[in-house]
Every structure is written in C-alpha cells, then in structure tokens.
Coordinates of C-alpha atoms in Angstrom, one line a residue:
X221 CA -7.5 -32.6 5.3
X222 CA -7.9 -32.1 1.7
X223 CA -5.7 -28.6 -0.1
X224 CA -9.2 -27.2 -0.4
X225 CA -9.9 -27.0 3.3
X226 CA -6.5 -26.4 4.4
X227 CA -6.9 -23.7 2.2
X228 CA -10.3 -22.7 3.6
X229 CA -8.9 -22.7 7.3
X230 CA -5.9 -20.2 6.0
X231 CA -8.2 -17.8 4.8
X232 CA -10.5 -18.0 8.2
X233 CA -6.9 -18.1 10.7
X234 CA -5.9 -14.3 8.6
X235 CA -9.5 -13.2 9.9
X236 CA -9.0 -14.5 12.9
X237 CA -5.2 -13.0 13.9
X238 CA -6.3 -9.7 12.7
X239 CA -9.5 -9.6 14.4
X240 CA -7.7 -10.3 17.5
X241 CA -5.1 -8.2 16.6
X242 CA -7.9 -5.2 16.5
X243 CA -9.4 -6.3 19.9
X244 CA -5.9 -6.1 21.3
X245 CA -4.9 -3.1 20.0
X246 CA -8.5 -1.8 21.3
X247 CA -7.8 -2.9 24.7
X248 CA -4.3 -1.1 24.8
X249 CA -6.3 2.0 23.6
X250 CA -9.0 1.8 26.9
X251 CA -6.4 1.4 29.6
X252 CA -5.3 5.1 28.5
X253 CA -7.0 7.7 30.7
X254 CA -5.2 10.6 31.5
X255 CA -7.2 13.0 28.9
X256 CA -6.7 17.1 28.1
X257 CA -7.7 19.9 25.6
X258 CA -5.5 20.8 23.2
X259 CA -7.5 24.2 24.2
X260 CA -5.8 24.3 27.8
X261 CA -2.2 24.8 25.4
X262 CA -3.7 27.4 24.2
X263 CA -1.3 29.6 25.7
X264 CA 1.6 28.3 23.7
X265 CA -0.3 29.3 20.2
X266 CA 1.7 31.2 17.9
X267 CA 0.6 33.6 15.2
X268 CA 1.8 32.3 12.4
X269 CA 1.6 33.4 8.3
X270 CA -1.5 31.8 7.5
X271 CA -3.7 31.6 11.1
X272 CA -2.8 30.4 14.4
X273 CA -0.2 27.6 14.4
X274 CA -0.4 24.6 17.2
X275 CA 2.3 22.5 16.9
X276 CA 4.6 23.6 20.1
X277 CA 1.0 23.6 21.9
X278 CA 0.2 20.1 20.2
X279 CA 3.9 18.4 21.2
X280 CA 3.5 19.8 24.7
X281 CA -0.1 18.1 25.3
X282 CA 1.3 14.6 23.8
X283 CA 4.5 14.8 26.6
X284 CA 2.5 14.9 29.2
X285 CA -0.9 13.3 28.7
X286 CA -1.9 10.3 27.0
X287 CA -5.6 11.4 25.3
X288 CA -5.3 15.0 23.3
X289 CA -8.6 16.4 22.2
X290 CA -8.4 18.3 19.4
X291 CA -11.5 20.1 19.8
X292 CA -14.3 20.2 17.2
X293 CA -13.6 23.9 14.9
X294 CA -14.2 26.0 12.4
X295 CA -10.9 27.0 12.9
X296 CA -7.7 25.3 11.3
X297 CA -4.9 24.1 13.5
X298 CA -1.8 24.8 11.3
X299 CA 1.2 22.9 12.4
X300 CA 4.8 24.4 10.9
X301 CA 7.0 21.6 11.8
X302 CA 6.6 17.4 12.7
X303 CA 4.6 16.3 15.7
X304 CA 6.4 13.1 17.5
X305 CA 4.2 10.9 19.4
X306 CA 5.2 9.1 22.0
X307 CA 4.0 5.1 23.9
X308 CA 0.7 4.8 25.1
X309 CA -1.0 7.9 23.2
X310 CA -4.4 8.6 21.5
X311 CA -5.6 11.8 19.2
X312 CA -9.1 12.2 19.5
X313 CA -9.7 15.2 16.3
X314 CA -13.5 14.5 15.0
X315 CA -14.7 17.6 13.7
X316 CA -11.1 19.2 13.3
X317 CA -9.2 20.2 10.6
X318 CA -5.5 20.3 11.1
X319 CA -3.3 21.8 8.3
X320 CA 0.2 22.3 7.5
X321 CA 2.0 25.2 6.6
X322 CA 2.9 24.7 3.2
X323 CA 6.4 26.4 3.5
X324 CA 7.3 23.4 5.9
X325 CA 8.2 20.1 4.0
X326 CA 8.0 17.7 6.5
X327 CA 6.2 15.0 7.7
X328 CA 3.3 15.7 9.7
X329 CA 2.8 13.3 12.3
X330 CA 5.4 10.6 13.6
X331 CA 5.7 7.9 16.4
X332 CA 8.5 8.8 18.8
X333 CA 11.1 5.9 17.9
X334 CA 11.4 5.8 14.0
X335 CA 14.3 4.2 12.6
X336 CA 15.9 4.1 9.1
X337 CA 15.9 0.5 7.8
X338 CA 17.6 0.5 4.0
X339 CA 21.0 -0.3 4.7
X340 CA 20.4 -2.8 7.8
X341 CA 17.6 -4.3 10.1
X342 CA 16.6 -1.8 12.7
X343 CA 17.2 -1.5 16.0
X344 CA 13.8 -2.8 17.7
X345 CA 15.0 -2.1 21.5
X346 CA 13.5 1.1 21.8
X347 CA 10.5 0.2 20.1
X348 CA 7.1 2.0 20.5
X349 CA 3.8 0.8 21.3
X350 CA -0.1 2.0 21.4
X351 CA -0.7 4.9 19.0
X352 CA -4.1 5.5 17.8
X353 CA -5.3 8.7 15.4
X354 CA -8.9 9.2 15.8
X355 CA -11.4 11.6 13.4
X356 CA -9.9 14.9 12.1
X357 CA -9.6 15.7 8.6
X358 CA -5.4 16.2 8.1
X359 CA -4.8 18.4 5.2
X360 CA -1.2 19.1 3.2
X361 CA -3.1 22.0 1.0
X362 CA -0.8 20.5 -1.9
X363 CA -2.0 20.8 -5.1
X364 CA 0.5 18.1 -6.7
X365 CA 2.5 15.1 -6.1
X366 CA 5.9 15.2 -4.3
X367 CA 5.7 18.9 -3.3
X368 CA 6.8 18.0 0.0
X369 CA 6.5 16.0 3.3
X370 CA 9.9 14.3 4.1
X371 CA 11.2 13.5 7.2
X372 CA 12.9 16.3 8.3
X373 CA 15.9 18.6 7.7
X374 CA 18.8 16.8 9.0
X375 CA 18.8 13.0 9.5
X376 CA 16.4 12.8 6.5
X377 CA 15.5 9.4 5.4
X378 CA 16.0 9.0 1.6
X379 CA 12.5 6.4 1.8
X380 CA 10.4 8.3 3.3
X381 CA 7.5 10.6 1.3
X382 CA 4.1 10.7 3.4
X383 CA 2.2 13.0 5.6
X384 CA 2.2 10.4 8.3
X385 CA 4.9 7.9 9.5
X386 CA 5.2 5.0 11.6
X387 CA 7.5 2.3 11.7
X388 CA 9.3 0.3 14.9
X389 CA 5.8 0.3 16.7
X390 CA 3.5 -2.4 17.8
X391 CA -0.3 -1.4 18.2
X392 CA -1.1 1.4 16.1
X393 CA -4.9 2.5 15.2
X394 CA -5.9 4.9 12.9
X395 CA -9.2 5.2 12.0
X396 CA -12.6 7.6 11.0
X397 CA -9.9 10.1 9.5
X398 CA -9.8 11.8 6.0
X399 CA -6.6 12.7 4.2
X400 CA -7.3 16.2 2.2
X401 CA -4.4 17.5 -0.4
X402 CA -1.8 15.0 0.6
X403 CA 0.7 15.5 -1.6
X404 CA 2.8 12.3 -1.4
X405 CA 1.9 8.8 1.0
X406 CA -1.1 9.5 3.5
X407 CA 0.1 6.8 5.9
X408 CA 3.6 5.2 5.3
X409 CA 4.4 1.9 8.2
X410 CA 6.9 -0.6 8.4
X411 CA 8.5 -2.8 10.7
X412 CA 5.1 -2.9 12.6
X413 CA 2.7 -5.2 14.5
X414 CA -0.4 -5.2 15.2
X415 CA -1.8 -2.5 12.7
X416 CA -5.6 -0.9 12.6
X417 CA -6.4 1.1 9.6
X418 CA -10.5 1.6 9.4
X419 CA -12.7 4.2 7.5
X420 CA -10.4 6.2 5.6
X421 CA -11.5 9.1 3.0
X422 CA -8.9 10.5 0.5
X423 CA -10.1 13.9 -0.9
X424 CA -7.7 15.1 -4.1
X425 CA -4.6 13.2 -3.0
X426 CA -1.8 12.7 -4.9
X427 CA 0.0 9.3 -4.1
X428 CA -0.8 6.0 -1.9
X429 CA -3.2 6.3 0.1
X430 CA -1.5 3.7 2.7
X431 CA 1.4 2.9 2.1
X432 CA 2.7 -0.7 3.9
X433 CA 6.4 -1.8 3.7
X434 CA 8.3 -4.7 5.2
X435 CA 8.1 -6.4 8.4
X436 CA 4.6 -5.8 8.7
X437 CA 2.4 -8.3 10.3
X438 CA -1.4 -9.0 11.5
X439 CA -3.0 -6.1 9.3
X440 CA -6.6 -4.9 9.8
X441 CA -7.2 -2.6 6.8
X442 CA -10.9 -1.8 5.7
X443 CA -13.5 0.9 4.7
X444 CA -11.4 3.1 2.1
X445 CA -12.7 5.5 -1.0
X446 CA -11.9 8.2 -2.0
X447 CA -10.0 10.0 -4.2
X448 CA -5.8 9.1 -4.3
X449 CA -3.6 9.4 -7.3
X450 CA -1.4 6.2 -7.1
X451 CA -2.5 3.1 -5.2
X452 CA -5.0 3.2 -2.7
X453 CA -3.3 0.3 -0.7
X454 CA 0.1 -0.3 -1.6
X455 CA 1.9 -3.6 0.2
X456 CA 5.3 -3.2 -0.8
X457 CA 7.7 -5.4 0.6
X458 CA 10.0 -4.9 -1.4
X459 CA 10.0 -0.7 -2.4
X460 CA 12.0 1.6 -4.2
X461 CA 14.9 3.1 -2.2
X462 CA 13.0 6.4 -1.9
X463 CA 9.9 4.8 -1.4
X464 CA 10.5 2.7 1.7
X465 CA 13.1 2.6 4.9
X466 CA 11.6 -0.8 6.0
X467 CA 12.2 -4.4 3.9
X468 CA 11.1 -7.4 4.5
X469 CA 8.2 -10.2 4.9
X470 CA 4.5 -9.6 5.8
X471 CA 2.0 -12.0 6.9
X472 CA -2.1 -11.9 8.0
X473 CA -3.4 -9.4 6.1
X474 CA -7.1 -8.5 5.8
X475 CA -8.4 -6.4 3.8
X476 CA -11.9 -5.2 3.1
X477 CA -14.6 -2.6 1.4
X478 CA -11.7 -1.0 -0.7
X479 CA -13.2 1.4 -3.2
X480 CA -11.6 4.0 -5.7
X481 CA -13.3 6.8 -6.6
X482 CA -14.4 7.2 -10.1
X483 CA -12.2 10.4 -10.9
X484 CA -9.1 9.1 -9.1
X485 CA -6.1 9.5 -11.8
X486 CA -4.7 6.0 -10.4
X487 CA -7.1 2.9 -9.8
X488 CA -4.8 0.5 -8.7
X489 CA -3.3 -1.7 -5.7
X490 CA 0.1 -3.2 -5.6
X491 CA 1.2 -6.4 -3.9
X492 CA 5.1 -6.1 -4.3
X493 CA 7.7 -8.8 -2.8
X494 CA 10.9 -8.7 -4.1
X495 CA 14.4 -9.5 -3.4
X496 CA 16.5 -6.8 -1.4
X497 CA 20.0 -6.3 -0.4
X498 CA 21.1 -4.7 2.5
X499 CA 24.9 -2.6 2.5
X500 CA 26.8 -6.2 3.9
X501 CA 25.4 -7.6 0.9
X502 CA 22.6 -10.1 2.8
X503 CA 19.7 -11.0 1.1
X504 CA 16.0 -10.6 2.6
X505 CA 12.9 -12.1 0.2
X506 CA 10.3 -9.7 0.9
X507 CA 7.8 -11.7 1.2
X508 CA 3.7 -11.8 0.7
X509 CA 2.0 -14.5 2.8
X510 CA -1.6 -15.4 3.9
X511 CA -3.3 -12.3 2.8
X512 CA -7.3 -11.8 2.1
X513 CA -9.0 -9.5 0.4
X514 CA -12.5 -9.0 -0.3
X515 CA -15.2 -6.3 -1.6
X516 CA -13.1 -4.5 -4.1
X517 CA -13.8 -1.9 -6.2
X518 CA -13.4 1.0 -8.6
X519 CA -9.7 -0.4 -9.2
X520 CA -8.7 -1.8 -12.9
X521 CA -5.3 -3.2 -12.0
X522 CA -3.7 -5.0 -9.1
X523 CA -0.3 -5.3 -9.4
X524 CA 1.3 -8.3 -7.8
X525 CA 4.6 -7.6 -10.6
X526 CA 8.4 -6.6 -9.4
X527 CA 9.3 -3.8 -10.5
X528 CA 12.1 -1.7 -10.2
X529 CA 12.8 2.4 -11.2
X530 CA 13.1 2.9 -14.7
X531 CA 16.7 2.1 -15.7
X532 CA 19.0 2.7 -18.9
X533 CA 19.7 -0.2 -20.5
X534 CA 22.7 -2.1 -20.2
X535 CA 23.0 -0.8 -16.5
X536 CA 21.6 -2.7 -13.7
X537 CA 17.9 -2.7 -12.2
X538 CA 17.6 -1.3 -8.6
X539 CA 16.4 -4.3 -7.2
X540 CA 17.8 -8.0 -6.5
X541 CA 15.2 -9.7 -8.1
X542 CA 11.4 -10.9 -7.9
X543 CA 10.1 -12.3 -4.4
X544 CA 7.9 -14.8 -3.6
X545 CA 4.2 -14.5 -2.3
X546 CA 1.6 -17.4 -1.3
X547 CA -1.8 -17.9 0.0
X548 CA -3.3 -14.6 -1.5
X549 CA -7.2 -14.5 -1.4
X550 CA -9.4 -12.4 -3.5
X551 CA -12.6 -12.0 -3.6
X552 CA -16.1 -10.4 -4.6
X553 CA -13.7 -7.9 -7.1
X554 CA -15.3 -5.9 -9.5
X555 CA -13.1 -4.6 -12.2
X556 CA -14.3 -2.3 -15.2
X557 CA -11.5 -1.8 -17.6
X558 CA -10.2 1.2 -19.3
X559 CA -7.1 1.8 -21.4
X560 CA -4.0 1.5 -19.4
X561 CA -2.1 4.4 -19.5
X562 CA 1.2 2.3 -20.9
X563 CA 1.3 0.8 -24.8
X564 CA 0.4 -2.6 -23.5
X565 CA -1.6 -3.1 -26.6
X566 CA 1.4 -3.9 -28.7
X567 CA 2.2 -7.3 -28.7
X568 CA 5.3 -5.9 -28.8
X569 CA 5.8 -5.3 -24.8
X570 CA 3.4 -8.1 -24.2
X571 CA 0.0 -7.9 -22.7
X572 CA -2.0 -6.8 -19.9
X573 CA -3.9 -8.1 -16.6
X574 CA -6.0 -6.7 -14.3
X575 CA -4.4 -9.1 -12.0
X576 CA -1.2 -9.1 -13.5
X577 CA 1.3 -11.5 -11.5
X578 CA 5.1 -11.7 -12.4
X579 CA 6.0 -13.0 -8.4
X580 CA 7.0 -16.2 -7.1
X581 CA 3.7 -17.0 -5.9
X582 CA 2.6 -20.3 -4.2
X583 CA -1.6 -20.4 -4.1
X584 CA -3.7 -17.6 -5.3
X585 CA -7.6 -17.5 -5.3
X586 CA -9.9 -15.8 -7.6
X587 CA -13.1 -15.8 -6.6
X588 CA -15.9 -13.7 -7.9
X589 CA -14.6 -11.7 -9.9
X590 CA -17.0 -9.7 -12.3
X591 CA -14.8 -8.0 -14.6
X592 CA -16.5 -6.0 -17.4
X593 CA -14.2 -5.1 -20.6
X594 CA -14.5 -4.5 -24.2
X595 CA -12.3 -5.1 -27.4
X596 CA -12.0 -1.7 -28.4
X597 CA -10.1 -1.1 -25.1
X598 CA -7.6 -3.8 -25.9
X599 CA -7.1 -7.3 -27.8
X600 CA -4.4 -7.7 -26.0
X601 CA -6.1 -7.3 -22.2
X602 CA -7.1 -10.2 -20.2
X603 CA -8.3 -10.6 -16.5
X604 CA -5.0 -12.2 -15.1
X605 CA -1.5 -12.3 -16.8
X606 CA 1.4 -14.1 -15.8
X607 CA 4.5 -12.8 -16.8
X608 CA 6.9 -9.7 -17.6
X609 CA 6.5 -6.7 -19.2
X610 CA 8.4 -4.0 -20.9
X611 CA 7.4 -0.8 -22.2
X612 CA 10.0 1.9 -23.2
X613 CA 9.4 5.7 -22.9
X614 CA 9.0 7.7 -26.4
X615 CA 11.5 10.6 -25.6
X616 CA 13.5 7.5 -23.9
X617 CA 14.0 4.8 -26.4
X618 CA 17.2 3.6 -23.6
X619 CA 15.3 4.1 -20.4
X620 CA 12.9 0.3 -19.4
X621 CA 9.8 1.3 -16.8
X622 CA 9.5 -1.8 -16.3
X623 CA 11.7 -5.4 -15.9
X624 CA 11.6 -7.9 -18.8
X625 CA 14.4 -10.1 -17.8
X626 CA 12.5 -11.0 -14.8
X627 CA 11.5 -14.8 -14.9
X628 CA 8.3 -16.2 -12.0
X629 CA 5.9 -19.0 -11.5
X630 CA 2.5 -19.8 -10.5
X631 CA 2.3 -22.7 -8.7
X632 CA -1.5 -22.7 -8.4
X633 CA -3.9 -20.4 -9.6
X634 CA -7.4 -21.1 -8.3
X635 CA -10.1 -19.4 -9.7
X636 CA -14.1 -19.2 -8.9
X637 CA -17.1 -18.1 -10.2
X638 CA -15.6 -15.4 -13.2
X639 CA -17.8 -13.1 -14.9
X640 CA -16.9 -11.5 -17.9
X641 CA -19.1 -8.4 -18.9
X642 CA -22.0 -10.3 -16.9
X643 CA -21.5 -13.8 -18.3
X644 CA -20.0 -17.0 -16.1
X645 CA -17.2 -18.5 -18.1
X646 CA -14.4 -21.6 -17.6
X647 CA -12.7 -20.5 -20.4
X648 CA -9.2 -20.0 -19.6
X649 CA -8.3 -18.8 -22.8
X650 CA -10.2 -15.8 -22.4
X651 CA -9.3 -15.1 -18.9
X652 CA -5.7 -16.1 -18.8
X653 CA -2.3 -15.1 -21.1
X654 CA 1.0 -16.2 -20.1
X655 CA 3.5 -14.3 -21.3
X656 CA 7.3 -14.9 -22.8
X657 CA 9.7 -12.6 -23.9
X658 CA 12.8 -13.4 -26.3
X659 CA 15.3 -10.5 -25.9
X660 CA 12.8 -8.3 -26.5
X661 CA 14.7 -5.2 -26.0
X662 CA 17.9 -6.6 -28.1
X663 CA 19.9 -6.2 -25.0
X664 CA 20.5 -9.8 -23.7
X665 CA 18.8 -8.9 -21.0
X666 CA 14.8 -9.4 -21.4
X667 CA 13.7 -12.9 -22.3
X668 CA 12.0 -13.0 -19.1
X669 CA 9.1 -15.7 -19.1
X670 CA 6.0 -16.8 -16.8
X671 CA 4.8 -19.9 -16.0
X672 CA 1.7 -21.4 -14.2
X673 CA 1.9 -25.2 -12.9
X674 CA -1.7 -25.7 -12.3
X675 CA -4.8 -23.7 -13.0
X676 CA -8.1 -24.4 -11.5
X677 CA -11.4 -23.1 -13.0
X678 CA -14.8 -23.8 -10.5
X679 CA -13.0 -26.9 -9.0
X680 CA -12.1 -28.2 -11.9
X681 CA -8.0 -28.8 -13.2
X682 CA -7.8 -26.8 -16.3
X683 CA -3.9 -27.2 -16.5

C-alpha cells in the first residue's frame, strides 16, 4: 500500500469510528424509556426575581426518570443554580427556552460525576455514561464575555468557564440546540468517549462555541453557524489552566458543515496540542491524531500554533512546550481574508497564515481550499505559515501574547487543488512562508524557527 492510500484509508477509518460511535451512542439513547413532564414538577416551582424558576423541579425529574420533557413555551424556565445529570438520561426541550438567572454565576447544566483534571489524571471509576440534550434554546442573557458561568461556589474548578460541562462520561449527545447570550464556553468536555455534537446555532455568544479538551476520543461534530465570539470549535489538548481541567491526547475526529457567521467578532478554530505537566512533574503530549475536517466556512484563521497566556518577559511561559499532531485532513475550506486583529504585517513579528502551524505535526492535507485575499490586507499574509510568532502589546512593551522561542516541524504538508482569489495555483511561494526568528525580542529567548521536510502540491514533491 502506497502513503497515498494508507493515507486515504485513515481519513475513511475516522468516518467510520465516529459514525459508529453516533450509532452507539443512539442506541444507548433508545433503550431509555421511563419518560415525564417537567409540567408534573410543577409543584416544586418557585417564584423567583425574574419569572418562575425550575431548577429544584428540573433536578427532581432527572433523579427519578430517565426522559424529561421540557414542554414546548412561551414561557421561560429560569434556573438559579447548576442542574447535575445523572447515567442513562435524555432532555427532550424543542420549543423551550430555558434561562438563567443572571445573579447566579454558575454553570448551567453538568453530568453527575465531573472531576478536576489539572494537577493529576482523573479518577475514571465513577464514570458516567449516556447523556443526550435535545432541542431547547439555553440562554445566559449575558451581554459580555466572562460575566459568569463557573462551576460553582465551593470546590470551584480554576479551568472551567462554560454554560455547559461534561467530562468523565462516555456517550454524550447533544444536538438541534441553540446557545443564546452565552457569556463564556457553550459546551466545554474532556476526558470523554464517544461524543455527538450535531446542529448547533450560536446567537450573540461571547466565547467557544464547543469547547474540547484532552482525553477526548471518537468525535462526531457537524452542522454549526452562528454567531460566537472566539472559536467556534476549539480542540485544545493542551489549554490554559483556566481554560481546561482535562489534558491530554485526542484521536478520530470528524468534523463537518462548520460555518461562522458573517458578524461574529472571532472567525476562527484552534487545533492546540501542547506539552503539559501535571503537580509530580510527569509529562503528557497532548496530542492531535487522525482528525477530518470538511465544508468549512466563514472562518479566516485556523490555528494549529502553541500558545501560552501572555507572559512578561524574562519569566517563564505557562506551558511545557509545543505538542505533536498527525494525520489532520482538511478539506472543501473557503477562507476570505481580512486584517488580523494583531500587527502581523510587520515583518517584524513575522507573518501570517490562515492555516498557521507551529506544532509537531506528522501529515497534513490541504485539499480544496479556495482562499480569496488581497494585498492591501497584507504583504505579509499567506494561506499556510509554518512557524512562531510574537507580537507585543502597545501599553505592554514587556508582556509576549504569543511564544517566539517555540521551535516545530512539518513533516509532510500535502496540499490539493488551491485556489487563490478564484485561480488554481502550484506555486508554493505564494501559498507558503516559513518563518524564523533570531532573538527577536532581545531576550535570548525567541529565535524560535519552523521547518517543513516535504511539501506536496497536486501529487507533485515541491520540497
């Protein structure tokens, strides 16, 4: 078997594992049939500040039956505190609006069993399985990023920003649903198996719209728009410490019909492995292996970079270093470029990609990609980049967003059928810029360089 149709039969085995992975789940979901009203609760409704708040009624329906019916409304169900859901539960909502009180900071919904990952690998004995979240419109009411939605008042978990939260679960669906004035993460997981995530809407939200970190395995992500104001899918492997309570690898991922809305502040999705260190000091590569993804659009940047939090120089970065990724498939992509929000324009801080790769990363695929661009948004912007970047803040001339000293390789970028504002072309020079730094911040710390071993442009060895 040749590298091109080993290649081939990767892509068709991550359809295949998630596709089972979906009937699966879907089977888990129709063995459930012990079904009641969230109406027959009724009786333990409260009158609450800003309508009739269902939360004690909602947690009372999900102890004892395993299908809740949130009946179709004109009314809101306001919840005032998090809803935990146990094994072998489904929320059927279509036509509801549940809301929550904007005075409570918490996370909205939350499988029974979550466990806090950052300073050690969780505890899986305990682990929860066959959740599924169907219909409803779930609304935060925020009108800003980070105004709330943490895990809770004591035991709080310093990763964890999202309106829903699942981790230490096998089997979870959540589909038809539309996220409303979410003012952090719609859906942060980790540490899970077997994951559904199908027709999604984000109206005015303010972060990720899902938000995946480590551990994760046998994906089925597709059918997203809307409008989010960070990534619309996020993989992060490797995360920030208040972005993330689960690190580690993630394999089979498919992703399709992923499209930002025109007005979304962010038009982006990240792919981040890294390098973390848990409290004994062991090392995990958070890894990125055998993913697909195909019919994007409406996003100018996909980030497949490490990055850690901004940091001053001379102090050390968050992070451990980058992380590997291989077999990564994209394709039918269209990308429309508009000025980044960062100075990448000065050649300076380097340049930019709309695939911009500073990972460890083993095969990649390009394929289809119609990217349309002009010069007046940027010499200095190409379709991919391989590299590191720096870019330091104005009122910060100390503080680095981003990681210069960081050093990756390409083994093998494979690329098909490019368009550039409507033209084929197998020119690499005008589709790819590999970048090197030589202390650019005159720290001793940021000669980071990228390097590609092999490129190939429709079939044909370029490098």
């Amino acid at each position: 078997m040749s590298v091109m149709q080993e290649k081939i039969r990767i892509k068709q085995h991550i359809i295949e594992e998630t596709l089972q992975a979906k009937k699966q789940n879907e089977e888990a979901i129709s063995r459930l049939n012990d079904s009641v009203s969230l109406s027959e609760y009724r009786e333990l409704v409260r009158i609450g500040r800003h309508g009739l708040v269902w939360t004690d009624a909602l947690q009372a329906a999900l102890n004892e039956h395993e299908i809740i019916v949130i009946p179709q409304s004109e009314e809101i169900y306001w919840l005032d505190n998090t809803v935990s859901i146990p094994s072998n539960r489904r929320i059927e909502a279509t036509g509801a609006t549940i809301r929550m009180c904007p005075e409570y900071p918490y996370v909205m919904l939350r499988n029974q069993h979550v466990h806090d990952g950052t300073y050690s690998p969780i505890d899986t004995s305990d682990r929860d399985t066959n959740i599924s979240i169907h219909g409803g419109c779930w609304d935060e009411g925020a009108n800003k990023r980070g105004e709330r939605r943490y895990h809770g008042k004591r035991g709080s978990f310093a990763g964890v920003q999202t309106c829903m939260l699942f981790n230490n679960l096998d089997h979870l669906t959540v589909t038809d649903i539309t996220f409303s004035h979410v003012s952090s993460f719609c859906v942060q997981v980790g540490d899970l198996t077997n994951g559904v995530f199908e027709n999604f809407f984000f109206i005015s939200c303010y972060a990720d719209g899902l938000h995946i970190n480590g551990n994760s395995e046998n994906l089925y992500i597709r059918n997203f728009s809307g409008h989010v104001g960070d990534d619309l899918v996020a993989l992060n492997m490797y995360d920030w410490l208040g972005s993330s309570i689960n690190y580690g690898p993630a394999r089979n991922v498919f992703c399709e019909n992923i499209h930002s809305a025109p007005d979304s502040t962010a038009k982006a999705m990240r792919l981040q492995p890294g390098i973390f260190a848990y409290r004994d000091g062991t090392l995990i590569d958070c890894c990125l292996n055998d993913m697909y993804f195909r019919n994007l659009s409406g996003m100018f940047e996909y980030k497949l970079y490490y990055q850690t939090p901004p940091y001053r120089l001379g102090t050390k970065p968050e992070g451990e270093g980058a992380g590997s990724a291989d077999n990564l498939f994209f394709e039918n992509v269209e990308i429309i470029s508009t000025r980044p929000d960062y100075p990448y324009e000065l050649p300076k801080v380097g340049y930019f990609g709309m695939f911009f790769l500073n990972s460890n990363i083993g095969y990649i695929s390009l394929d289809n990609i119609k990217y349309k661009t002009t010069d007046e948004v940027s010499p200095y912007t190409y379709l991919v980049a391989i590299g590191p970047m720096s870019w330091k803040r104005v009122e910060e001339e100390d503080v680095e967003v981003f990681d210069p000293y960081v050093s990756t390789t390409v083994d093998t970028l494979d690329m098909k059928n490019i368009f550039i504002n409507g033209n084929h072309t197998d020119n690499m020079e005008k589709i790819l810029k590999v970048i090197e730094f030589d202390d650019v911040n005159q720290d001793g710390f940021s000669s980071g360089k990228g390097k590609v071993n092999q490129v190939y442009i429709d079939g044909k060895q370029v490098l």
